[in-house]
């Protein structure tokens, strides 16, 4: 393509093998490798006073350009508006959403700072691709600075139901900011539908053939489900390190079956509900005692936000209680691990698991579900249990789809998964892995960038006379 791709996201983590900063980083670092362009964002460092000083490096084959932020920025923009207001609200936890004016101010200030500092990097024929809920107003800030390039926005988390979004003070202003983009992408048809309903029913907009018109402007909208770097992940699953870990896990199984979960330690991932559903399976299936265990890897995340400290304490308590109630001298029903593993190690552990248990209460996509499938042994694949509220459920219909709020349903699926005959496991896995390979991260990037290139410019006034 002509013109470079400039990717902008809150954090920049180009990495190939090590522990990661979560799903967005994993996806973007794979998408940008071997692609001409720049990845711009916050370094993760805090400084006494904002300088706008850019630091440019090559990381894992990607040119990255980062800035440092002030402590107040991090508190109000990142820990505040992004992670205490938008994240809970967009994950249906309106009870946890905090609305504080200082957060709004910090969010606006940091978006303006991003715009000021990225501006000198932008050349006339570049395409700009902005990511996620931290940076919704960035397109508007760039337009105010006279940037005429094509600018796209992709939301990695769900778009909430209309009335939920309307609980956000200034929700119209935030939605209006999306109309500064030429293209706005969502993970799923479900999110796209929720956005349509908001635009049509709440702000009297019009949606026609992939184009939204409201606030006197128009922009293209679409669903672009994010995928894995499938060849990279499959190669990691076949590596020496993965093999060592598969072997190590199998040895420690001692003939037992393993159920596995991997998540950032986040209340949206449904970990407490998952532990309780597993307990339900133990209570109602005494013959499974000592013959199965749950390995839950939960990497601590957003430690400075109180709701994350609370969920961590609850999970310690619930896993401790279940282990106390059921453990025997040589069996612990839950192995609960709060550290992170390298990607190849993780792939090896996934491969040793009979069941992948992915039960978020709400999730934009969920890449763990796809990684679990990609890591399986084709001759003897495990079973994926997947929440109906993960975006991935729209694509992964051959998983055992469950309601994560129902302990009985999840417990039934666990029993069914552990007992599933090889022929059925293979049949389901073949369909799933085909999807993971074809709808991969490269397809996601290409579909989005192609749509961005062909989108009509957003600065045309809406045609319906709104
Ligand atoms: C957001 C959206 C959307 C976890 N522990 C370790 C580790 N991880 C990696 C996983 C996976 C990633 O983190 C988690 O990705 P998810 O997609 O499951 O979830 P979020 O972090 O919430 O990501 C989500 C995503 O953005 C992309 O659009 O799918 O819905 O919420 O890749 O493997 N990686 C390593 N060690 C760990 O211990 N190496």
XYZ file of C-alpha atoms and ligand atoms in Angstrom:
505
model
C 0.000 0.000 0.000
C 1.156 3.542 -0.493
C 1.463 5.606 2.641
C 2.639 4.265 5.953
C 0.454 2.989 8.712
C 0.625 4.947 11.950
C -0.817 2.968 14.809
C -1.658 4.795 18.011
C -2.636 3.042 21.232
C -2.374 3.816 24.918
C 0.542 1.463 25.549
C 3.116 0.167 23.115
C 4.429 -3.353 23.678
C 6.138 -4.824 20.667
C 7.221 -8.241 21.824
C 7.549 -11.633 20.244
C 7.980 -14.103 23.034
C 7.900 -12.712 26.532
C 5.080 -11.906 28.898
C 2.726 -9.348 27.361
C 0.607 -6.363 28.223
C -2.595 -8.178 27.246
C -4.589 -8.905 24.142
C -4.329 -5.567 22.391
C -0.545 -5.588 22.582
C -0.357 -9.178 21.396
C -2.564 -8.402 18.408
C -0.916 -5.135 17.402
C 2.627 -6.299 17.727
C 1.814 -9.184 15.376
C -0.102 -6.901 12.997
C 2.686 -4.367 12.609
C 5.596 -6.731 12.200
C 6.823 -6.713 8.594
C 4.696 -3.661 7.902
C 6.039 -0.196 7.210
C 4.899 2.183 9.866
C 5.170 3.573 13.331
C 3.524 2.574 16.599
C 2.980 5.518 18.915
C 1.838 5.539 22.540
C 2.637 5.965 26.204
C 5.887 4.386 27.405
C 4.309 3.304 30.692
C 6.741 5.623 32.508
C 5.787 8.520 34.742
C 7.736 11.804 34.881
C 7.515 14.889 37.113
C 6.473 17.197 34.295
C 5.187 16.427 30.796
C 7.757 17.367 28.132
C 6.353 15.771 24.960
C 9.823 14.313 24.368
C 9.582 11.402 21.903
C 11.660 8.291 22.299
C 12.040 6.281 19.079
C 13.285 2.669 18.966
C 13.075 -0.538 16.952
C 11.395 -3.249 19.018
C 10.829 -6.749 17.645
C 10.883 -5.484 14.045
C 8.550 -2.526 14.691
C 9.416 1.217 14.925
C 7.953 2.423 18.182
C 7.717 5.968 19.358
C 6.724 6.697 22.928
C 6.120 9.541 25.348
C 6.148 9.667 29.131
C 3.172 10.996 31.121
C 2.873 12.898 34.399
C 1.580 11.183 37.533
C -1.625 13.253 37.390
C -2.200 12.167 33.773
C -1.814 8.524 34.714
C -4.135 8.916 37.679
C -6.922 10.791 35.886
C -6.689 9.489 32.332
C -5.476 5.904 32.706
C -6.454 4.745 36.208
C -9.364 7.210 36.146
C -11.446 7.731 33.013
C -10.139 4.737 31.052
C -10.096 2.093 33.777
C -12.565 3.372 36.390
C -15.179 4.884 34.084
C -15.176 3.448 30.565
C -13.841 -0.072 31.194
C -16.435 -1.045 33.823
C -19.275 0.661 31.971
C -18.453 -0.970 28.633
C -18.241 -4.322 30.444
C -21.710 -3.838 31.955
C -20.414 -3.040 35.466
C -22.217 0.232 35.874
C -22.030 -0.421 39.638
C -18.236 -0.034 39.437
C -18.170 2.937 37.070
C -16.901 6.141 38.684
C -17.824 9.491 37.224
C -15.484 12.238 38.358
C -14.903 15.514 36.609
C -11.140 15.342 37.133
C -11.133 12.074 35.163
C -12.864 13.799 32.209
C -10.322 16.591 32.336
C -7.375 14.190 32.469
C -8.812 12.184 29.555
C -9.204 15.316 27.422
C -5.754 16.601 28.404
C -3.908 13.376 27.573
C -5.723 12.977 24.250
C -4.639 16.526 23.372
C -1.075 15.678 24.439
C -1.048 12.588 22.274
C -2.224 14.726 19.329
C 0.438 17.389 19.891
C 3.283 14.914 20.115
C 2.295 12.561 17.281
C 1.608 15.452 14.887
C 5.214 15.908 13.625
C 5.403 12.191 12.784
C 2.456 12.309 10.364
C 3.179 12.599 6.641
C 0.596 13.563 4.032
C -0.203 10.093 2.679
C -0.053 8.155 5.973
C -3.047 6.216 7.269
C -3.717 6.595 10.955
C -5.218 3.792 13.011
C -6.203 4.656 16.580
C -6.966 1.949 19.116
C -9.322 1.530 21.978
C -11.329 3.315 24.596
C -8.423 5.331 25.974
C -8.226 7.398 22.814
C -11.744 7.952 21.486
C -11.317 11.776 21.251
C -7.884 11.605 19.594
C -9.292 11.763 16.056
C -11.098 14.981 16.934
C -7.915 16.424 18.443
C -5.999 15.595 15.269
C -8.695 17.136 13.056
C -8.493 20.298 15.181
C -4.801 20.360 14.324
C -5.720 20.192 10.657
C -4.834 16.554 10.040
C -6.640 15.581 6.819
C -5.343 12.003 6.570
C -7.602 8.979 6.662
C -8.087 8.119 10.332
C -9.654 4.903 11.571
C -10.645 3.860 15.085
C -10.973 0.333 16.445
C -12.658 -0.531 19.743
C -11.176 -3.655 21.355
C -13.817 -3.902 24.089
C -17.598 -4.300 23.694
C -19.827 -1.370 22.812
C -22.451 -1.373 25.577
C -26.216 -1.489 25.235
C -27.815 1.850 24.442
C -29.281 2.653 27.860
C -26.073 1.674 29.619
C -24.004 3.965 27.443
C -26.507 6.713 28.137
C -25.633 6.557 31.856
C -22.273 8.129 31.010
C -22.276 11.881 31.602
C -21.305 13.494 28.261
C -22.106 10.318 26.353
C -23.227 12.344 23.324
C -19.926 14.157 23.197
C -17.998 10.896 23.287
C -20.169 9.364 20.564
C -19.879 12.526 18.487
C -16.082 12.241 18.633
C -16.339 8.932 16.777
C -17.780 10.774 13.783
C -14.433 12.496 13.218
C -13.095 9.158 12.007
C -13.407 7.863 8.456
C -13.950 4.343 9.765
C -14.995 3.003 13.172
C -14.500 -0.716 13.764
C -15.980 -3.000 16.413
C -15.099 -6.579 17.303
C -18.514 -8.141 16.730
C -21.907 -7.817 15.062
C -23.310 -7.622 18.576
C -21.305 -4.450 19.366
C -22.104 -3.004 15.958
C -25.786 -3.596 16.596
C -25.601 -1.900 20.028
C -23.885 1.099 18.444
C -26.554 1.279 15.704
C -29.292 1.268 18.308
C -27.652 4.088 20.192
C -27.186 6.195 17.071
C -30.707 5.623 15.772
C -32.728 5.632 18.998
C -30.743 7.912 21.259
C -29.346 10.609 18.982
C -31.735 10.365 15.997
C -29.034 9.325 13.563
C -29.370 7.183 10.458
C -27.539 3.982 9.542
C -27.427 2.966 5.905
C -25.332 0.209 4.368
C -22.376 0.456 6.721
C -22.496 4.226 7.030
C -23.581 6.061 10.151
C -24.891 9.620 9.974
C -25.376 11.743 13.058
C -24.292 15.051 14.547
C -24.202 16.463 10.989
C -21.404 14.098 9.990
C -20.978 10.609 8.650
C -18.540 7.741 9.099
C -18.272 4.139 7.962
C -18.787 1.463 10.578
C -18.121 -2.274 10.566
C -17.280 -5.407 12.539
C -13.656 -6.565 12.310
C -13.074 -9.496 14.679
C -9.487 -9.531 15.882
C -7.495 -12.749 15.499
C -4.202 -14.378 16.423
C -0.863 -14.469 14.775
C -1.877 -18.084 14.113
C 1.307 -19.353 12.411
C 3.403 -17.663 15.103
C 1.355 -19.153 17.905
C 1.274 -22.610 16.358
C 5.049 -22.440 15.943
C 5.385 -21.395 19.602
C 3.234 -24.407 20.551
C 5.618 -26.722 18.678
C 8.802 -25.159 20.068
C 11.284 -26.845 22.370
C 10.190 -24.674 25.312
C 6.531 -25.574 24.723
C 7.409 -29.243 24.512
C 9.274 -29.069 27.778
C 6.258 -27.471 29.447
C 3.769 -29.918 27.942
C 5.965 -32.729 29.263
C 6.355 -31.092 32.641
C 2.606 -30.573 32.995
C 1.762 -34.117 31.848
C 4.151 -35.507 34.402
C 2.555 -33.440 37.139
C -0.926 -34.572 36.030
C -0.177 -38.048 37.272
C -3.047 -39.481 35.209
C -5.420 -36.674 36.189
C -7.288 -34.445 33.759
C -6.518 -30.742 33.631
C -8.892 -27.859 33.091
C -7.150 -24.573 32.369
C -7.886 -20.861 32.397
C -5.564 -17.939 31.547
C -6.688 -14.374 32.120
C -5.591 -10.945 33.156
C -6.803 -10.659 36.721
C -9.896 -8.629 35.851
C -13.476 -8.699 37.162
C -14.794 -8.905 33.578
C -13.185 -12.316 33.119
C -15.650 -14.080 35.456
C -13.004 -15.804 37.565
C -15.002 -15.968 40.782
C -18.022 -17.365 38.920
C -15.670 -19.858 37.232
C -14.293 -21.088 40.564
C -17.823 -21.482 41.906
C -18.955 -23.367 38.801
C -15.977 -25.684 39.165
C -16.882 -26.187 42.819
C -20.418 -27.060 41.686
C -18.939 -29.674 39.337
C -16.924 -31.126 42.234
C -19.919 -31.164 44.586
C -22.181 -32.903 42.099
C -19.533 -35.316 40.743
C -17.776 -36.934 43.721
C -16.113 -39.491 41.437
C -14.140 -36.616 39.848
C -12.401 -35.815 43.138
C -8.664 -36.420 42.923
C -9.046 -37.131 39.185
C -9.202 -33.602 37.863
C -7.835 -30.168 38.716
C -8.218 -26.607 37.543
C -5.096 -24.626 36.679
C -5.926 -20.915 36.697
C -3.208 -18.515 35.623
C -4.306 -14.969 36.480
C -1.720 -12.299 35.825
C -2.184 -9.236 38.072
C -3.300 -6.155 36.161
C -4.229 -2.506 36.936
C -3.120 -2.945 40.549
C -3.704 0.703 41.380
C -7.444 0.535 40.746
C -9.385 -0.453 43.919
C -11.799 -2.830 42.129
C -8.790 -4.871 41.012
C -7.431 -5.102 44.546
C -10.874 -6.255 45.670
C -11.281 -8.940 43.015
C -7.793 -10.214 43.779
C -8.611 -10.559 47.471
C -11.908 -12.307 46.664
C -10.222 -14.796 44.380
C -7.609 -15.575 47.030
C -10.430 -16.211 49.481
C -12.656 -18.290 47.178
C -9.828 -20.468 45.824
C -8.515 -20.932 49.375
C -11.936 -21.932 50.658
C -12.516 -24.449 47.859
C -9.059 -25.934 48.278
C -9.535 -26.120 52.031
C -12.844 -27.910 51.625
C -11.828 -30.481 49.007
C -8.040 -30.973 49.019
C -6.493 -34.233 50.171
C -2.901 -34.900 51.144
C -1.867 -35.391 47.532
C -4.489 -33.441 45.568
C -5.346 -29.753 45.329
C -8.454 -29.020 43.241
C -7.400 -25.505 42.136
C -3.865 -24.474 41.274
C -4.197 -20.728 41.307
C -1.147 -18.914 39.954
C -0.612 -15.130 39.955
C 2.410 -14.891 37.722
C 2.925 -14.678 34.000
C 4.601 -17.115 31.636
C 6.404 -16.694 28.353
C 4.230 -17.183 25.308
C 5.913 -20.446 24.282
C 5.646 -21.796 27.836
C 1.984 -20.858 27.916
C 1.416 -22.598 24.572
C 2.959 -25.770 25.979
C 0.719 -25.622 29.053
C -2.415 -25.055 26.907
C -1.484 -28.159 24.945
C -1.468 -30.313 28.059
C -4.956 -29.154 29.131
C -7.946 -31.415 28.461
C -10.343 -28.487 28.758
C -9.804 -24.762 28.091
C -12.214 -22.851 30.329
C -12.859 -19.340 28.981
C -15.839 -17.844 30.766
C -15.698 -14.025 30.800
C -18.884 -12.225 31.834
C -18.240 -9.792 28.994
C -15.290 -9.604 26.601
C -14.644 -7.732 23.361
C -13.144 -10.806 21.710
C -10.941 -12.974 23.986
C -7.740 -14.178 22.383
C -7.112 -16.871 24.984
C -9.921 -18.951 23.437
C -8.159 -18.782 20.070
C -4.719 -19.492 21.558
C -6.029 -22.573 23.353
C -7.330 -23.956 20.057
C -4.151 -23.079 18.130
C -1.972 -24.856 20.705
C -3.771 -28.223 20.627
C -2.330 -31.495 19.408
C -4.313 -32.333 16.214
C -4.266 -36.042 17.123
C -5.664 -35.496 20.606
C -7.158 -32.003 20.938
C -8.762 -30.673 24.095
C -12.226 -29.138 24.448
C -12.915 -25.396 24.531
C -15.667 -24.162 26.866
C -16.528 -20.594 25.900
C -18.783 -17.910 27.345
C -21.599 -16.719 25.140
C -20.607 -13.190 26.202
C -17.104 -13.326 24.741
C -16.917 -11.771 21.279
C -15.142 -14.949 20.167
C -18.410 -16.875 20.599
C -19.742 -15.292 17.379
C -17.028 -17.118 15.455
C -16.307 -20.214 17.576
C -19.632 -22.020 17.417
C -18.043 -25.478 17.777
C -16.900 -24.705 21.304
C -19.184 -25.703 24.186
C -20.937 -22.361 24.542
C -22.086 -21.539 28.083
C -23.732 -18.861 30.136
C -20.955 -17.926 32.603
C -23.511 -16.693 35.142
C -24.995 -20.204 35.458
C -22.941 -22.484 37.682
C -25.001 -25.504 36.677
C -24.513 -24.863 32.987
C -20.756 -24.398 33.308
C -20.484 -27.459 35.583
C -22.398 -29.547 32.992
C -20.068 -28.331 30.240
C -17.024 -29.239 32.356
C -18.369 -32.773 32.808
C -19.190 -33.031 29.132
C -15.799 -31.681 28.060
C -13.863 -34.056 30.301
C -15.808 -37.039 28.965
C -15.953 -36.070 25.290
C -14.913 -38.897 22.925
C -11.868 -38.361 20.717
C -13.859 -38.339 17.444
C -16.082 -35.488 18.631
C -13.131 -33.549 20.036
C -11.358 -33.807 16.689
C -14.414 -32.853 14.676
C -15.035 -29.747 16.754
C -11.371 -28.779 16.893
C -10.921 -29.017 13.117
C -13.702 -26.499 12.541
C -12.369 -24.225 15.283
C -8.751 -24.274 14.154
C -9.775 -23.573 10.570
C -11.467 -20.389 11.791
C -8.484 -19.400 13.946
C -6.133 -19.841 10.972
C -8.224 -18.029 8.378
C -9.636 -15.222 10.516
C -6.222 -14.375 11.897
C -4.572 -11.112 12.876
C -3.305 -10.474 9.347
C -6.837 -10.768 7.950
C -8.085 -8.417 10.667
C -5.427 -5.800 9.859
C -5.887 -6.099 6.088
C -9.672 -5.929 6.264
C -9.553 -2.864 8.475
C -6.863 -1.038 6.497
C -8.553 -1.834 3.157
C -11.847 -0.514 4.484
C -10.064 2.590 5.786
C -8.449 3.220 2.408
C -11.752 2.979 0.565
C -13.947 4.785 3.110
C -15.365 8.092 1.915
C -13.728 10.995 3.795
C -15.574 11.763 7.012
C -15.435 15.522 6.580
C -18.147 15.372 3.912
C -21.334 16.631 5.478
C -23.936 13.925 6.087
C -26.096 13.515 2.982
C -29.476 13.121 4.666
C -29.620 16.744 5.720
C -29.381 15.954 9.443
C -8.468 -6.837 25.194
C -9.969 -7.139 25.205
C -9.660 -8.507 23.142
C -2.294 -13.556 29.704
N -1.517 -14.082 30.682
C -0.314 -14.285 30.114
C -0.365 -13.889 28.784
N -1.584 -13.437 28.562
C -2.029 -12.987 27.243
C -2.901 -14.038 26.598
C -3.627 -13.229 25.557
C -3.729 -11.866 26.241
O -2.797 -11.834 27.318
C -5.116 -11.638 26.807
O -5.933 -11.310 25.738
P -7.521 -11.301 25.797
O -8.010 -11.077 24.426
O -7.968 -12.620 26.375
O -7.953 -10.179 26.839
P -7.583 -8.608 27.201
O -6.214 -8.478 27.739
O -8.670 -8.157 28.107
O -7.643 -7.839 25.792
C -10.235 -8.488 24.558
C -8.236 -8.027 23.126
O -8.070 -6.773 23.788
C -7.719 -7.881 21.680
O -8.539 -7.074 20.926
O -9.703 -9.835 22.666
O -11.616 -8.736 24.503
O -10.478 -7.139 26.542
O -2.864 -13.095 24.391
O -2.094 -15.069 26.102
N 0.669 -13.964 27.930
C 1.844 -14.459 28.409
N 1.946 -14.873 29.704
C 0.918 -14.799 30.583
O 1.050 -15.211 31.737
N 2.891 -14.553 27.584
